[in-house]
PDB file of C-alpha atoms in Angstrom:
ATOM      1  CA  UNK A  15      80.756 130.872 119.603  1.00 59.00           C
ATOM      2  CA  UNK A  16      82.482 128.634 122.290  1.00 64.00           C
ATOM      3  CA  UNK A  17      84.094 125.818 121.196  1.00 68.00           C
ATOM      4  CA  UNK A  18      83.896 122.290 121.683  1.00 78.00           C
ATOM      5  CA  UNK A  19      85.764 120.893 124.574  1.00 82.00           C
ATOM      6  CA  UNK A  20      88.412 117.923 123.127  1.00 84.00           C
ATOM      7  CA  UNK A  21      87.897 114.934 123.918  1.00 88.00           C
ATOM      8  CA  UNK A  22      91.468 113.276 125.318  1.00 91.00           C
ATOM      9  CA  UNK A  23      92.522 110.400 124.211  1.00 90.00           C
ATOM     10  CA  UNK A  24      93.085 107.110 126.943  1.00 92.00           C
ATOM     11  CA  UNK A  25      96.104 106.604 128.752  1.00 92.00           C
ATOM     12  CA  UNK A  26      97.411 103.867 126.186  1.00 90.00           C
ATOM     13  CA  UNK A  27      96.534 105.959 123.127  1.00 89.00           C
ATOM     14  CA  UNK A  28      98.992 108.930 123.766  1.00 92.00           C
ATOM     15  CA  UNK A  29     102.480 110.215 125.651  1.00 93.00           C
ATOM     16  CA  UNK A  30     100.541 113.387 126.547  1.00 93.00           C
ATOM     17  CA  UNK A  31      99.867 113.533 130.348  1.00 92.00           C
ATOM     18  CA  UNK A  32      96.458 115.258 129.512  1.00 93.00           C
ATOM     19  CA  UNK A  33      96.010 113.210 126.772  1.00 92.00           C
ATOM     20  CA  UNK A  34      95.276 115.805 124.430  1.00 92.00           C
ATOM     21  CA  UNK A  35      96.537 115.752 120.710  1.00 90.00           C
ATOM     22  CA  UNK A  36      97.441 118.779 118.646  1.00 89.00           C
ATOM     23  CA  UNK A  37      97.078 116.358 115.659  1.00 88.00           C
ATOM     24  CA  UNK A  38      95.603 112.999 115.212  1.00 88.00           C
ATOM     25  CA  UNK A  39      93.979 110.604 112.132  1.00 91.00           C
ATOM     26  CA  UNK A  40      91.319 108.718 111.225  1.00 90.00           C
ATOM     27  CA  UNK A  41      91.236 105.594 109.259  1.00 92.00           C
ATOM     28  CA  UNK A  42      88.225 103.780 108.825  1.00 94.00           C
ATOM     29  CA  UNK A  43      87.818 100.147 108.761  1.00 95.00           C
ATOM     30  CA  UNK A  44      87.086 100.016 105.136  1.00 95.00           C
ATOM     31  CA  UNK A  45      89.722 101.678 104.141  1.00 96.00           C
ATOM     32  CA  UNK A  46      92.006  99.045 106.508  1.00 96.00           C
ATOM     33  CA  UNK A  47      90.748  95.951 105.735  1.00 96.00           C
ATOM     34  CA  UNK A  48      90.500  96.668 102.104  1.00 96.00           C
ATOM     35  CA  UNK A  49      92.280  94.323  99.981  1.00 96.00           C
ATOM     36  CA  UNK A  50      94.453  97.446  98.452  1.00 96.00           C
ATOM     37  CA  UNK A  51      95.215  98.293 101.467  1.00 97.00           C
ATOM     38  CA  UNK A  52      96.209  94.154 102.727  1.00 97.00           C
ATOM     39  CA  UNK A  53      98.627  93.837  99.854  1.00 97.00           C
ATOM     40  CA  UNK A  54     100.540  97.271 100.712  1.00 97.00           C
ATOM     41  CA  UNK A  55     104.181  96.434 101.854  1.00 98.00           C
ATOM     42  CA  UNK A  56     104.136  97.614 106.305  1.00 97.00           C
ATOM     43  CA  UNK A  57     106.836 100.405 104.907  1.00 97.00           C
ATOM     44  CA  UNK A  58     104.487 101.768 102.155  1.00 97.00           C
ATOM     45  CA  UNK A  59     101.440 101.745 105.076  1.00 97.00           C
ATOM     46  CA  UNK A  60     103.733 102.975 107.816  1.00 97.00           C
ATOM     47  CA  UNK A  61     104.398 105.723 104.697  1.00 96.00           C
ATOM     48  CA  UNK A  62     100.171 106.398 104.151  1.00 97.00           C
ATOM     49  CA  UNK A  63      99.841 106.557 108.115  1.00 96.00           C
ATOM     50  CA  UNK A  64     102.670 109.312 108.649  1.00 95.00           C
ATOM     51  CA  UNK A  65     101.316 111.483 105.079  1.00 95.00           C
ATOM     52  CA  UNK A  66      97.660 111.521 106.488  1.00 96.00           C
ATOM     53  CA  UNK A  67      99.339 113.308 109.843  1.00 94.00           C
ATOM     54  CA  UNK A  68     101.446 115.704 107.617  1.00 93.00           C
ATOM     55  CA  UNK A  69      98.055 116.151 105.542  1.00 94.00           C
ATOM     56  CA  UNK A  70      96.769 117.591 108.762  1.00 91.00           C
ATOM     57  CA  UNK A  71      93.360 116.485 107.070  1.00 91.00           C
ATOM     58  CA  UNK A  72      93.888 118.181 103.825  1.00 95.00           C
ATOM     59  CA  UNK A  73      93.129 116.461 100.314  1.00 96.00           C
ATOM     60  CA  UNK A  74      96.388 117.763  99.282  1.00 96.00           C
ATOM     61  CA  UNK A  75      99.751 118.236 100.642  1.00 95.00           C
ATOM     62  CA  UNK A  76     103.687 118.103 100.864  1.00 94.00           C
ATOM     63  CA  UNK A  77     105.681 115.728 102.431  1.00 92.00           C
ATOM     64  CA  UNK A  78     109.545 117.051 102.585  1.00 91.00           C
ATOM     65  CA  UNK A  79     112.377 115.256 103.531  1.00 89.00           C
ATOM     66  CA  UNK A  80     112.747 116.265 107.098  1.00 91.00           C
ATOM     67  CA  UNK A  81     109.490 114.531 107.930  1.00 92.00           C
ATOM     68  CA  UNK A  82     110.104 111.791 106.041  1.00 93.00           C
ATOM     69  CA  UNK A  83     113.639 110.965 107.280  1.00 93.00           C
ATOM     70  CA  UNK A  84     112.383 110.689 110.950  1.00 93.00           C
ATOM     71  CA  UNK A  85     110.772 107.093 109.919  1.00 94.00           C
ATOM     72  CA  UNK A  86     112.839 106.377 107.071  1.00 94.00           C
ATOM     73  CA  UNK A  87     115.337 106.506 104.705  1.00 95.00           C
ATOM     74  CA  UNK A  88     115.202 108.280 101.385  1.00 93.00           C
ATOM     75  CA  UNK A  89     115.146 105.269  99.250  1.00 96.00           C
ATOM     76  CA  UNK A  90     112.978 103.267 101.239  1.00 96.00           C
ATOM     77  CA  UNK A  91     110.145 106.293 101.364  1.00 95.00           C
ATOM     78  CA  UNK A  92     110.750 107.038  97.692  1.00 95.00           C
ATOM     79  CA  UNK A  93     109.709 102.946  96.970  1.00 97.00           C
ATOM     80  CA  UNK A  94     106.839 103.228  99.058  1.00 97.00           C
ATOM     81  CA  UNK A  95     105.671 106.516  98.141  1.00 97.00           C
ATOM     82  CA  UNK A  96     105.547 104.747  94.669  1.00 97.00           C
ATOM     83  CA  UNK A  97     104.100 101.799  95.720  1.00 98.00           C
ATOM     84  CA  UNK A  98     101.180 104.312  97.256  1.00 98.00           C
ATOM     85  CA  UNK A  99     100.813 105.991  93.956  1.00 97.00           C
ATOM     86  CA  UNK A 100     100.643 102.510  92.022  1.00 97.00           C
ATOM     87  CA  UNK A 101      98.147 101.322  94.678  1.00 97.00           C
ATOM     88  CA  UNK A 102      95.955 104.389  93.906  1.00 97.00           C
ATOM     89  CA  UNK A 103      96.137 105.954  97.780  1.00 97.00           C
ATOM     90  CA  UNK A 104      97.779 109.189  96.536  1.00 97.00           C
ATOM     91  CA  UNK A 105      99.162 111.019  93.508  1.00 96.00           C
ATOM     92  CA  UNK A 106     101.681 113.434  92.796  1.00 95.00           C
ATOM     93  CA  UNK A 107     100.145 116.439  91.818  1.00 94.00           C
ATOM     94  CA  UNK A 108     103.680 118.903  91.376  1.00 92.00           C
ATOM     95  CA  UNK A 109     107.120 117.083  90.507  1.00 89.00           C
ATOM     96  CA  UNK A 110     109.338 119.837  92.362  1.00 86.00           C
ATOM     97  CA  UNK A 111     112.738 118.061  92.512  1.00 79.00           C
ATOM     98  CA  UNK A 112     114.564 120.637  90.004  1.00 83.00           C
ATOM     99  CA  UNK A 113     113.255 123.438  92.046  1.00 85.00           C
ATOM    100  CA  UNK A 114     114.911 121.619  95.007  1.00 84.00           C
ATOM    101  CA  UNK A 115     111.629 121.649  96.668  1.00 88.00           C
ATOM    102  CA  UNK A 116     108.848 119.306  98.456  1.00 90.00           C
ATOM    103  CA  UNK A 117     106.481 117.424  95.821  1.00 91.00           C
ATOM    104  CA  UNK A 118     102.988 117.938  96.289  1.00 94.00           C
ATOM    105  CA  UNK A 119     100.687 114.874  96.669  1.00 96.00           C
ATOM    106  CA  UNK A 120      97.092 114.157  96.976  1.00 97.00           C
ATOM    107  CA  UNK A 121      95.424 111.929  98.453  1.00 97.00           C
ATOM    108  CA  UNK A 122      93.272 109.841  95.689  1.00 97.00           C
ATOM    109  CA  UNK A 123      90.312 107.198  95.803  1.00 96.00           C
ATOM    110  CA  UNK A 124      91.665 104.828  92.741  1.00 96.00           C
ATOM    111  CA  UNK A 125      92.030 102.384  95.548  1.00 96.00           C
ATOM    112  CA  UNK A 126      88.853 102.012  95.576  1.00 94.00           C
ATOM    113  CA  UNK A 127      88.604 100.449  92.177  1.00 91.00           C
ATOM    114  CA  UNK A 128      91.543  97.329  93.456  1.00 73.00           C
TER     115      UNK A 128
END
């Protein structure tokens, strides 16, 4: 079966000459103009924008600190990873700090109910 040719993104969209992604997101309008998602702090959305990418579309996933410290610094992810979690966008599913590993999150609906 062939696959489907990707569609590139415009000029303004990407750095890629082609303007092909390897990885990209989606965010719907809903979930952006939601009034959970209005009262998030611009760190803890900058935060949700940068976890759906290392999600690479998956309900579940890690986030480890040398993703994290490319847009921020340890203390100011771990207050808006909480503020996520409080918000209802994701929860932690595996507390791994004593195993000196990545938590695992998930991404969660709760939000929904704000």
């Amino acid at each position: 079966m062939a696959r489907k040719k990707k569609t590139p993104f415009a000029p303004w969209e990407t750095r890629t000459s082609d303007g092909i992604e390897k990885r990209y997101i989606r965010l719907g309008n809903t979930l952006l103009y939601s009034s959970a998602f209005l009262q998030l702090s611009a760190k803890a959305k900058e935060t949700y924008i940068y976890m759906r990418i290392e999600s690479a579309g998956k309900k579940e996933f890690i986030m480890p600190r040398s993703k994290y410290i490319q847009f921020s610094k340890k203390d100011s992810f771990l207050r808006a990873r909480d503020e996520l979690e409080k918000a209802g966008f994701i929860e932690t599913v595996q507390h791994n700090a004593n195993l000196r590993k990545p938590n695992v999150y998930c991404f969660s609906e709760r939000w929904k109910e704000q």
